[in-house]
CSV table of C-alpha atoms in Angstrom, one decimal:
chain,number,residue,atom,x,y,z
A,1,MET,CA,0.0,0.0,0.0
A,2,LYS,CA,2.1,2.9,-1.3
A,3,SER,CA,0.6,6.3,-1.1
A,4,ASP,CA,2.1,7.5,-4.3
A,5,LYS,CA,0.2,4.9,-6.3
A,6,ILE,CA,-3.1,6.1,-5.1
A,7,SER,CA,-4.4,9.2,-6.8
A,8,GLU,CA,-5.9,12.1,-4.8
A,9,ALA,CA,-9.2,11.4,-6.6
A,10,VAL,CA,-9.4,8.0,-5.0
A,11,VAL,CA,-8.5,9.2,-1.6
A,12,ARG,CA,-11.1,11.9,-1.9
A,13,ARG,CA,-13.8,9.3,-2.8
A,14,LEU,CA,-13.1,7.1,0.3
A,15,PRO,CA,-14.8,9.4,2.8
A,16,VAL,CA,-17.8,9.5,0.5
A,17,TYR,CA,-18.0,5.7,0.5
A,18,LEU,CA,-17.5,5.8,4.2
A,19,ARG,CA,-20.4,8.2,4.8
A,20,TYR,CA,-22.8,6.0,2.8
A,21,LEU,CA,-21.5,2.8,4.4
A,22,ASN,CA,-22.1,4.4,7.9
A,23,GLU,CA,-25.7,5.2,6.8
A,24,LEU,CA,-26.2,1.5,5.7
A,25,HIS,CA,-24.7,0.3,9.0
A,26,LYS,CA,-27.2,2.5,10.9
A,27,ARG,CA,-30.0,0.9,8.9
A,28,GLU,CA,-28.6,-2.6,9.8
A,29,VAL,CA,-27.7,-3.4,6.2
A,30,THR,CA,-24.9,-5.9,6.3
A,31,THR,CA,-23.8,-6.2,2.6
A,32,VAL,CA,-23.7,-3.9,-0.4
A,33,SER,CA,-22.8,-4.4,-4.0
A,34,SER,CA,-20.7,-2.0,-6.1
A,35,GLN,CA,-23.8,-1.5,-8.3
A,36,GLU,CA,-25.8,-0.2,-5.3
A,37,LEU,CA,-22.9,2.0,-4.2
A,38,GLY,CA,-22.5,3.3,-7.7
A,39,GLN,CA,-26.2,4.1,-8.0
A,40,LYS,CA,-26.3,5.9,-4.7
A,41,LEU,CA,-23.1,7.8,-5.2
A,42,ASP,CA,-23.4,8.6,-8.8
A,43,LEU,CA,-20.3,6.7,-9.7
A,44,ASN,CA,-19.5,3.8,-12.1
A,45,PRO,CA,-19.5,0.5,-10.2
A,46,ALA,CA,-16.3,-0.6,-12.0
A,47,GLN,CA,-14.7,2.6,-10.7
A,48,ILE,CA,-15.7,1.8,-7.1
A,49,ARG,CA,-14.4,-1.8,-7.4
A,50,LYS,CA,-11.1,-0.5,-8.7
A,51,ASP,CA,-10.9,2.2,-6.0
A,52,LEU,CA,-11.4,-0.4,-3.2
A,53,ALA,CA,-9.1,-2.9,-4.8
A,54,TYR,CA,-6.2,-0.5,-4.2
A,55,PHE,CA,-6.4,-1.3,-0.5
A,56,GLY,CA,-7.1,-5.1,-0.6
A,57,ASP,CA,-9.6,-7.7,-1.7
A,58,PHE,CA,-12.7,-6.5,0.1
A,59,GLY,CA,-15.6,-7.8,-2.1
A,60,ARG,CA,-17.0,-11.2,-2.6
A,61,LYS,CA,-18.4,-12.1,-6.0
A,62,GLY,CA,-22.2,-12.3,-6.2
A,63,ILE,CA,-22.5,-11.1,-2.6
A,64,GLY,CA,-20.8,-7.7,-2.5
A,65,TYR,CA,-19.0,-6.0,0.3
A,66,ASP,CA,-19.4,-6.6,4.0
A,67,VAL,CA,-20.5,-3.2,5.3
A,68,SER,CA,-18.9,-3.4,8.8
A,69,TYR,CA,-15.6,-4.8,7.5
A,70,LEU,CA,-15.4,-2.1,4.8
A,71,ILE,CA,-16.2,0.6,7.3
A,72,GLU,CA,-13.4,-0.6,9.5
A,73,LYS,CA,-10.9,-0.9,6.6
A,74,ILE,CA,-11.7,2.6,5.2
A,75,ARG,CA,-11.4,4.1,8.6
A,76,GLN,CA,-8.0,2.5,9.0
A,77,ILE,CA,-6.9,3.6,5.5
A,78,LEU,CA,-8.0,7.2,6.2
A,79,LYS,CA,-6.4,7.0,9.7
A,80,LEU,CA,-9.7,7.8,11.3
A,81,ASP,CA,-9.0,5.3,14.0
A,82,GLN,CA,-6.4,7.8,15.3
A,83,ARG,CA,-7.1,10.9,17.3
A,84,ILE,CA,-6.3,13.9,15.1
A,85,ASN,CA,-6.4,17.4,16.5
A,86,VAL,CA,-7.4,20.3,14.3
A,87,ALA,CA,-7.0,24.1,14.6
A,88,LEU,CA,-9.3,26.6,13.0
A,89,VAL,CA,-8.1,30.1,12.1
A,90,GLY,CA,-10.8,32.6,11.4
A,91,ALA,CA,-13.8,33.1,13.8
A,92,GLY,CA,-16.2,34.5,11.3
A,93,ASN,CA,-19.5,33.1,9.9
A,94,LEU,CA,-17.7,30.2,8.1
A,95,GLY,CA,-15.6,29.4,11.2
A,96,HIS,CA,-18.7,29.3,13.3
A,97,ALA,CA,-20.5,27.1,10.8
A,98,LEU,CA,-17.6,24.6,10.6
A,99,SER,CA,-17.0,24.4,14.3
A,100,ASN,CA,-20.7,23.6,14.8
A,101,TYR,CA,-20.7,20.8,12.3
A,102,ASN,CA,-21.7,17.8,14.4
A,103,ALA,CA,-20.0,15.4,12.1
A,104,PHE,CA,-16.8,16.5,13.6
A,105,LEU,CA,-17.4,14.8,16.9
A,106,LYS,CA,-17.2,11.4,15.2
A,107,ASP,CA,-14.1,9.7,14.0
A,108,ASN,CA,-11.8,11.3,16.6
A,109,MET,CA,-11.1,14.3,14.5
A,110,LYS,CA,-11.8,17.4,16.4
A,111,ILE,CA,-11.3,21.2,16.4
A,112,VAL,CA,-9.5,21.8,19.6
A,113,ALA,CA,-8.5,25.4,19.2
A,114,VAL,CA,-9.8,28.5,17.4
A,115,PHE,CA,-7.7,31.6,16.5
A,116,ASP,CA,-8.4,35.0,15.1
A,117,ALA,CA,-6.3,38.1,14.5
A,118,HIS,CA,-9.0,40.6,15.4
A,119,PRO,CA,-9.2,42.0,18.9
A,120,ALA,CA,-13.0,42.0,18.9
A,121,LYS,CA,-13.1,38.2,18.3
A,122,ILE,CA,-10.4,37.2,20.8
A,123,GLY,CA,-11.8,35.9,24.0
A,124,THR,CA,-15.3,35.2,22.5
A,125,SER,CA,-16.5,31.6,22.6
A,126,ILE,CA,-17.3,29.3,19.7
A,127,ASN,CA,-18.7,25.8,20.4
A,128,ASN,CA,-17.1,25.8,23.9
A,129,LEU,CA,-13.7,27.0,22.6
A,130,THR,CA,-12.3,30.4,23.5
A,131,VAL,CA,-11.0,32.3,20.5
A,132,GLN,CA,-7.2,32.8,21.0
A,133,PRO,CA,-4.9,35.5,19.5
A,134,MET,CA,-2.6,34.5,16.7
A,135,GLU,CA,0.4,35.0,19.0
A,136,GLU,CA,-0.7,31.8,20.9
A,137,LEU,CA,-0.9,29.7,17.7
A,138,GLU,CA,2.6,28.2,17.9
A,139,ARG,CA,2.5,27.2,21.5
A,140,THR,CA,-1.1,25.8,21.3
A,141,VAL,CA,-0.3,23.7,18.2
A,142,ARG,CA,2.7,22.2,19.9
A,143,ASP,CA,1.1,21.6,23.3
A,144,ASN,CA,-2.0,19.9,21.7
A,145,ALA,CA,-0.2,18.0,19.0
A,146,ILE,CA,-2.4,19.7,16.4
A,147,ARG,CA,-1.7,18.3,12.9
A,148,ILE,CA,-4.4,19.9,10.6
A,149,GLY,CA,-5.3,23.6,10.2
A,150,ILE,CA,-8.5,25.0,8.7
A,151,ILE,CA,-8.3,28.5,7.2
A,152,THR,CA,-11.5,30.5,7.1
A,153,VAL,CA,-10.0,34.0,7.0
A,154,PRO,CA,-10.4,36.5,4.1
A,155,ASP,CA,-8.3,35.8,1.0
A,156,PHE,CA,-5.8,38.6,1.6
A,157,GLU,CA,-4.9,37.2,5.1
A,158,ALA,CA,-4.9,33.5,4.1
A,159,GLN,CA,-1.2,33.1,2.9
A,160,ASN,CA,0.0,34.8,6.0
A,161,VAL,CA,-2.1,32.5,8.2
A,162,ALA,CA,-0.8,29.4,6.2
A,163,ASN,CA,2.8,30.5,6.8
A,164,GLN,CA,2.1,30.8,10.5
A,165,LEU,CA,0.4,27.4,10.7
A,166,ILE,CA,3.3,25.7,8.8
A,167,SER,CA,5.9,27.2,10.9
A,168,ALA,CA,4.0,26.1,14.0
A,169,GLY,CA,4.3,22.5,12.7
A,170,ILE,CA,0.9,21.8,11.0
A,171,GLU,CA,1.1,19.0,8.4
A,172,ALA,CA,-2.0,19.7,6.4
A,173,ILE,CA,-4.3,22.6,5.7
A,174,LEU,CA,-7.9,22.8,4.6
A,175,ASN,CA,-8.2,26.2,3.0
A,176,PHE,CA,-11.6,27.9,2.4
A,177,ALA,CA,-10.1,31.2,1.2
A,178,PRO,CA,-10.6,31.5,-2.6
A,179,ILE,CA,-6.8,31.7,-3.4
A,180,ILE,CA,-4.1,29.2,-4.1
A,181,LEU,CA,-1.7,29.0,-1.2
A,182,LYS,CA,2.0,28.5,-1.5
A,183,ALA,CA,3.5,25.9,0.8
A,184,PRO,CA,6.5,23.6,1.0
A,185,ALA,CA,5.9,20.3,-0.9
A,186,HIS,CA,5.6,18.2,2.3
A,187,ILE,CA,2.6,20.2,3.4
A,188,ARG,CA,-0.7,18.9,2.0
A,189,ILE,CA,-3.2,21.6,1.1
A,190,HIS,CA,-6.8,21.1,0.0
A,191,THR,CA,-8.7,24.1,-1.1
A,192,ALA,CA,-12.4,23.8,-0.3
A,193,ASP,CA,-13.6,26.7,-2.3
A,194,PHE,CA,-17.3,26.1,-2.8
A,195,THR,CA,-17.4,28.3,-5.8
A,196,THR,CA,-15.6,25.6,-7.8
A,197,ASP,CA,-18.4,23.2,-6.7
A,198,LEU,CA,-21.0,25.6,-8.0
A,199,GLN,CA,-19.1,26.2,-11.3
A,200,SER,CA,-18.8,22.5,-12.0
A,201,LEU,CA,-22.6,22.2,-11.3
A,202,ALA,CA,-23.2,24.8,-14.0
A,203,TYR,CA,-21.6,22.6,-16.5
A,204,TYR,CA,-24.4,20.1,-16.1
A,205,LEU,CA,-27.3,22.5,-16.3
A,206,ASP,CA,-28.1,22.5,-20.0
A,207,ASN,CA,-26.9,19.0,-20.6
A,208,GLY,CA,-29.3,17.8,-18.0
A,209,LYS,CA,-32.2,19.6,-19.8
A,210,GLU,CA,-31.2,18.1,-23.2
A,211,GLU,CA,-30.8,14.6,-21.8
A,212,SER,CA,-33.9,14.6,-19.7
A,213,ALA,CA,-35.9,15.0,-22.9
A,214,HIS,CA,-34.5,11.7,-24.3
A,215,GLU,CA,-34.3,9.7,-21.1
A,216,GLU,CA,-36.9,8.3,-18.8
A,217,THR,CA,-36.7,9.9,-15.4
A,218,GLN,CA,-35.4,7.4,-12.9
A,219,VAL,CA,-36.0,8.0,-9.2
A,220,ASP,CA,-33.0,7.0,-7.2
A,221,GLY,CA,-33.7,5.2,-3.9
B,1,MET,CA,-18.3,17.5,-27.1
B,2,LYS,CA,-20.6,15.0,-25.4
B,3,SER,CA,-21.1,15.4,-21.7
B,4,ASP,CA,-21.3,11.7,-21.0
B,5,LYS,CA,-17.7,11.2,-22.2
B,6,ILE,CA,-16.3,13.7,-19.7
B,7,SER,CA,-16.0,12.4,-16.2
B,8,GLU,CA,-17.2,14.4,-13.2
B,9,ALA,CA,-13.6,14.5,-12.0
B,10,VAL,CA,-12.5,16.4,-15.1
B,11,VAL,CA,-15.5,18.8,-14.8
B,12,ARG,CA,-14.6,19.4,-11.2
B,13,ARG,CA,-11.0,20.3,-12.1
B,14,LEU,CA,-11.9,22.9,-14.7
B,15,PRO,CA,-13.0,25.6,-12.1
B,16,VAL,CA,-9.7,25.0,-10.4
B,17,TYR,CA,-7.8,25.6,-13.6
B,18,LEU,CA,-9.9,28.7,-14.2
B,19,ARG,CA,-9.2,30.1,-10.8
B,20,TYR,CA,-5.4,29.9,-11.3
B,21,LEU,CA,-5.7,31.1,-14.9
B,22,ASN,CA,-7.6,34.2,-13.7
B,23,GLU,CA,-4.8,34.8,-11.2
B,24,LEU,CA,-2.2,34.6,-14.0
B,25,HIS,CA,-4.3,36.9,-16.1
B,26,LYS,CA,-4.4,39.5,-13.3
B,27,ARG,CA,-0.6,39.3,-13.1
B,28,GLU,CA,-0.5,39.9,-16.9
B,29,VAL,CA,1.0,36.5,-17.6
B,30,THR,CA,0.0,35.6,-21.2
B,31,THR,CA,1.1,31.9,-21.5
B,32,VAL,CA,1.4,29.0,-19.2
B,33,SER,CA,2.7,25.4,-19.6
B,34,SER,CA,1.0,22.3,-18.3
B,35,GLN,CA,4.1,21.8,-16.2
B,36,GLU,CA,3.6,25.1,-14.4
B,37,LEU,CA,-0.1,24.4,-14.0
B,38,GLY,CA,0.7,21.0,-12.6
B,39,GLN,CA,3.2,22.3,-10.1
B,40,LYS,CA,0.8,25.0,-8.9
B,41,LEU,CA,-2.2,22.8,-8.7
B,42,ASP,CA,-0.6,19.6,-7.4
B,43,LEU,CA,-1.6,17.7,-10.5
B,44,ASN,CA,0.2,15.6,-13.1
B,45,PRO,CA,0.9,17.8,-16.2
B,46,ALA,CA,-0.1,14.9,-18.5
B,47,GLN,CA,-3.4,14.8,-16.6
B,48,ILE,CA,-3.9,18.5,-17.3
B,49,ARG,CA,-3.1,18.1,-21.0
B,50,LYS,CA,-5.6,15.2,-21.2
B,51,ASP,CA,-8.3,17.2,-19.3
B,52,LEU,CA,-8.0,20.2,-21.6
B,53,ALA,CA,-7.8,18.1,-24.7
B,54,TYR,CA,-11.4,16.9,-24.1
B,55,PHE,CA,-12.5,20.3,-25.1
B,56,GLY,CA,-10.3,21.1,-28.0
B,57,ASP,CA,-6.7,21.7,-29.0
B,58,PHE,CA,-5.7,24.6,-26.8
B,59,GLY,CA,-2.0,24.1,-26.2
B,60,ARG,CA,0.9,24.9,-28.5
B,61,LYS,CA,4.0,22.7,-28.2
B,62,GLY,CA,7.0,24.4,-26.6
B,63,ILE,CA,4.9,27.5,-25.9
B,64,GLY,CA,2.0,26.3,-23.7
B,65,TYR,CA,-1.5,27.6,-23.3
B,66,ASP,CA,-2.6,31.1,-24.1
B,67,VAL,CA,-4.0,32.3,-20.8
B,68,SER,CA,-6.8,34.5,-22.1
B,69,TYR,CA,-8.0,32.0,-24.7
B,70,LEU,CA,-8.0,29.2,-22.2
B,71,ILE,CA,-10.0,31.3,-19.7
B,72,GLU,CA,-12.5,32.1,-22.4
B,73,LYS,CA,-12.9,28.5,-23.4
B,74,ILE,CA,-13.2,27.1,-19.9
B,75,ARG,CA,-15.8,29.8,-19.1
B,76,GLN,CA,-17.8,28.7,-22.2
B,77,ILE,CA,-17.5,25.0,-21.3
B,78,LEU,CA,-18.7,25.7,-17.7
B,79,LYS,CA,-21.4,28.0,-19.1
B,80,LEU,CA,-20.1,30.8,-16.9
B,81,ASP,CA,-20.7,33.2,-19.8
B,82,GLN,CA,-24.5,32.8,-19.1
B,83,ARG,CA,-26.3,34.4,-16.2
B,84,ILE,CA,-27.2,31.7,-13.7
B,85,ASN,CA,-29.5,32.5,-10.7
B,86,VAL,CA,-29.0,30.6,-7.5
B,87,ALA,CA,-31.3,30.2,-4.4
B,88,LEU,CA,-29.9,29.5,-0.9
B,89,VAL,CA,-32.0,27.7,1.6
B,90,GLY,CA,-30.8,28.0,5.2
B,91,ALA,CA,-30.0,31.4,6.7
B,92,GLY,CA,-27.6,30.2,9.4
B,93,ASN,CA,-23.9,30.7,9.8
B,94,LEU,CA,-23.0,28.8,6.8
B,95,GLY,CA,-25.7,30.5,4.7
B,96,HIS,CA,-24.3,33.8,5.8
B,97,ALA,CA,-20.8,32.8,5.0
B,98,LEU,CA,-21.7,31.6,1.5
B,99,SER,CA,-23.7,34.6,0.6
B,100,ASN,CA,-20.9,36.9,1.6
B,101,TYR,CA,-18.4,35.1,-0.6
B,102,ASN,CA,-17.3,37.8,-2.9
B,103,ALA,CA,-16.3,35.3,-5.6
B,104,PHE,CA,-19.9,34.9,-6.3
B,105,LEU,CA,-20.3,38.3,-7.8
B,106,LYS,CA,-18.1,37.3,-10.7
B,107,ASP,CA,-19.0,35.0,-13.6
B,108,ASN,CA,-22.7,35.9,-13.6
B,109,MET,CA,-23.6,33.3,-11.1
B,110,LYS,CA,-25.5,34.9,-8.2
B,111,ILE,CA,-27.5,34.1,-5.2
B,112,VAL,CA,-30.7,36.0,-5.9
B,113,ALA,CA,-32.9,34.6,-3.1
B,114,VAL,CA,-32.5,33.3,0.5
B,115,PHE,CA,-35.1,31.1,2.2
B,116,ASP,CA,-35.5,29.7,5.7
B,117,ALA,CA,-38.3,27.8,7.5
B,118,HIS,CA,-37.8,29.5,10.9
B,119,PRO,CA,-39.9,32.5,11.8
B,120,ALA,CA,-37.1,34.2,13.6
B,121,LYS,CA,-35.0,34.3,10.4
B,122,ILE,CA,-37.7,35.3,7.9
B,123,GLY,CA,-37.6,39.0,7.1
B,124,THR,CA,-34.0,39.5,8.2
B,125,SER,CA,-31.4,40.6,5.7
B,126,ILE,CA,-28.4,38.7,4.3
B,127,ASN,CA,-26.1,40.5,1.9
B,128,ASN,CA,-29.0,42.8,0.8
B,129,LEU,CA,-31.4,39.9,0.3
B,130,THR,CA,-34.4,39.5,2.6
B,131,VAL,CA,-34.9,36.0,3.9
B,132,GLN,CA,-38.1,34.6,2.6
B,133,PRO,CA,-40.4,31.9,4.0
B,134,MET,CA,-40.4,28.4,2.3
B,135,GLU,CA,-43.9,29.0,1.1
B,136,GLU,CA,-42.5,31.5,-1.4
B,137,LEU,CA,-39.9,29.2,-2.8
B,138,GLU,CA,-41.8,27.9,-5.8
B,139,ARG,CA,-43.0,31.3,-7.0
B,140,THR,CA,-39.6,33.0,-6.5
B,141,VAL,CA,-37.8,30.2,-8.3
B,142,ARG,CA,-40.2,30.4,-11.2
B,143,ASP,CA,-40.3,34.2,-11.4
B,144,ASN,CA,-36.4,34.5,-11.2
B,145,ALA,CA,-35.6,31.5,-13.4
B,146,ILE,CA,-33.5,30.1,-10.6
B,147,ARG,CA,-31.7,27.0,-11.7
B,148,ILE,CA,-29.4,26.0,-8.9
B,149,GLY,CA,-30.2,25.6,-5.2
B,150,ILE,CA,-27.8,25.6,-2.3
B,151,ILE,CA,-28.8,23.7,0.9
B,152,THR,CA,-27.3,24.9,4.2
B,153,VAL,CA,-30.0,23.6,6.6
B,154,PRO,CA,-29.4,20.9,9.3
B,155,ASP,CA,-29.2,17.3,8.0
B,156,PHE,CA,-32.7,16.3,9.2
B,157,GLU,CA,-34.3,19.1,7.2
B,158,ALA,CA,-32.2,18.7,4.0
B,159,GLN,CA,-34.1,16.0,2.1
B,160,ASN,CA,-37.4,17.9,2.6
B,161,VAL,CA,-35.8,21.1,1.3
B,162,ALA,CA,-34.3,19.2,-1.7
B,163,ASN,CA,-37.8,17.9,-2.5
B,164,GLN,CA,-39.2,21.4,-2.4
B,165,LEU,CA,-36.4,22.8,-4.6
B,166,ILE,CA,-36.8,20.0,-7.1
B,167,SER,CA,-40.6,20.4,-7.3
B,168,ALA,CA,-40.0,24.1,-7.8
B,169,GLY,CA,-38.0,23.4,-10.9
B,170,ILE,CA,-34.4,23.6,-9.7
B,171,GLU,CA,-32.0,21.6,-12.0
B,172,ALA,CA,-29.0,21.2,-9.7
B,173,ILE,CA,-28.2,21.3,-6.0
B,174,LEU,CA,-25.1,22.0,-4.0
B,175,ASN,CA,-25.7,20.3,-0.7
B,176,PHE,CA,-23.8,21.2,2.5
B,177,ALA,CA,-25.8,18.9,4.8
B,178,PRO,CA,-23.8,15.8,5.8
B,179,ILE,CA,-26.3,13.4,4.3
B,180,ILE,CA,-26.8,11.8,0.9
B,181,LEU,CA,-29.9,13.3,-0.8
B,182,LYS,CA,-32.3,11.3,-2.9
B,183,ALA,CA,-33.3,12.9,-6.2
B,184,PRO,CA,-34.6,12.0,-9.7
B,185,ALA,CA,-31.7,11.1,-12.0
B,186,HIS,CA,-32.0,14.3,-14.1
B,187,ILE,CA,-31.2,16.4,-11.0
B,188,ARG,CA,-27.5,16.9,-10.5
B,189,ILE,CA,-26.5,17.0,-6.8
B,190,HIS,CA,-23.0,17.8,-5.5
B,191,THR,CA,-22.4,17.3,-1.8
B,192,ALA,CA,-19.9,19.7,-0.4
B,193,ASP,CA,-19.5,18.1,3.0
B,194,PHE,CA,-16.3,19.6,4.3
B,195,THR,CA,-15.7,16.6,6.6
B,196,THR,CA,-14.9,14.5,3.6
B,197,ASP,CA,-12.2,17.1,2.7
B,198,LEU,CA,-10.8,16.8,6.2
B,199,GLN,CA,-10.9,13.0,6.2
B,200,SER,CA,-9.1,12.8,2.9
B,201,LEU,CA,-6.4,15.1,4.3
B,202,ALA,CA,-5.9,12.8,7.3
B,203,TYR,CA,-4.9,10.1,4.8
B,204,TYR,CA,-1.8,12.1,3.9
B,205,LEU,CA,-0.7,12.9,7.5
B,206,ASP,CA,1.6,10.0,8.3
B,207,ASN,CA,2.6,9.4,4.7
B,208,GLY,CA,3.8,13.0,4.6
B,209,LYS,CA,6.0,12.5,7.6
B,210,GLU,CA,7.5,9.3,6.3
B,211,GLU,CA,8.1,10.8,2.9
B,212,SER,CA,9.6,14.0,4.1
B,213,ALA,CA,12.4,12.0,5.7
B,214,HIS,CA,13.4,10.7,2.3
B,215,GLU,CA,12.7,13.6,0.1
B,216,GLU,CA,14.2,17.0,-0.2
B,217,THR,CA,11.8,19.7,0.7
B,218,GLN,CA,10.7,21.6,-2.3
B,219,VAL,CA,9.2,25.1,-2.0
B,220,ASP,CA,6.4,25.6,-4.5
B,221,GLY,CA,6.2,28.9,-6.2
């Protein structure tokens, strides 16, 4: 299992599989086929089988995947069986929204500290965390073994915040500012700019209309 | 140019290319190579050349891509040269954050209406838009030719909101609730659950550490 053989696209799909598998598990479904996964997740079943085969031989022909086993495996692969501490920088609306996300409390991944550069924000409380000044970033990251940083500051402040996170020892950044951050190659950066999601949706708008005239409408699920 | 030949992964990368090309254009850079794009965007240059080749022969050997021309082409492909109206449902922190995103005001894609089911939110103002009750959704969507809906309500309300958006005539949905929505096949749904971004980042944490011991650190950009 070499990381450099697995494309980012595959790694990004694993949490999506995991989310649906958890949903199946809650409904006490014990096995699932790649066809069913594909239909639910809008992906080609062959693609799903290929993705999961990177990590081992999980499926059984004619039966499908064991839901519990696959959940456990994907959690291991994504290292969600470890405790991972996260710092959030930017205590605005988006920062509030993210820190309230209840999904966070699962999987041992947790925002343990919130920072902001603006005096009016410092000392206020978000989701039981007190907003700290940027001057405390380095010490807090070290003392709490924080490994991931989330950036929700305005774009013109984002590169500066990224630099501070990196020099504090952060290994990966989830960036919500609509700019491309510069960072050393060993720092992993994902940009979660929702405008790119919207723009890729626009691509499908007219096509959807043309196609729906030719196709029968299928109701999924 | 048939939509069914182009994978979603490619369509999702186009806005990322566009964002960086716009940045180059602002800096008055006129040509860019796939190598440079790849380095900036953490993608294989061959992948980038393949992605762009789906849409036509944009590059010139030894010179690279013409920045302005590529911007224009990608905007056409993504239909960003059309005006597209968007409705937002859910006037909480995330809804506020999204509607304030200044990137929205570019590219003719705009949130033109905000809805919420909760009496305390209705009538309040977000970014110069008055929050409307859900009862007005259908009429407003029709009167404003709204084609995309953004869902930022809690997970237990999301499916209900999706159903209302779809019956009002929405063609595509960007869903921020951490659940998988059911919808007819002709409705395009992207789920922008940021927890999947975080989970896929976790995958790289230890690998990064192991690799950085063997590799020289490269500074990007």
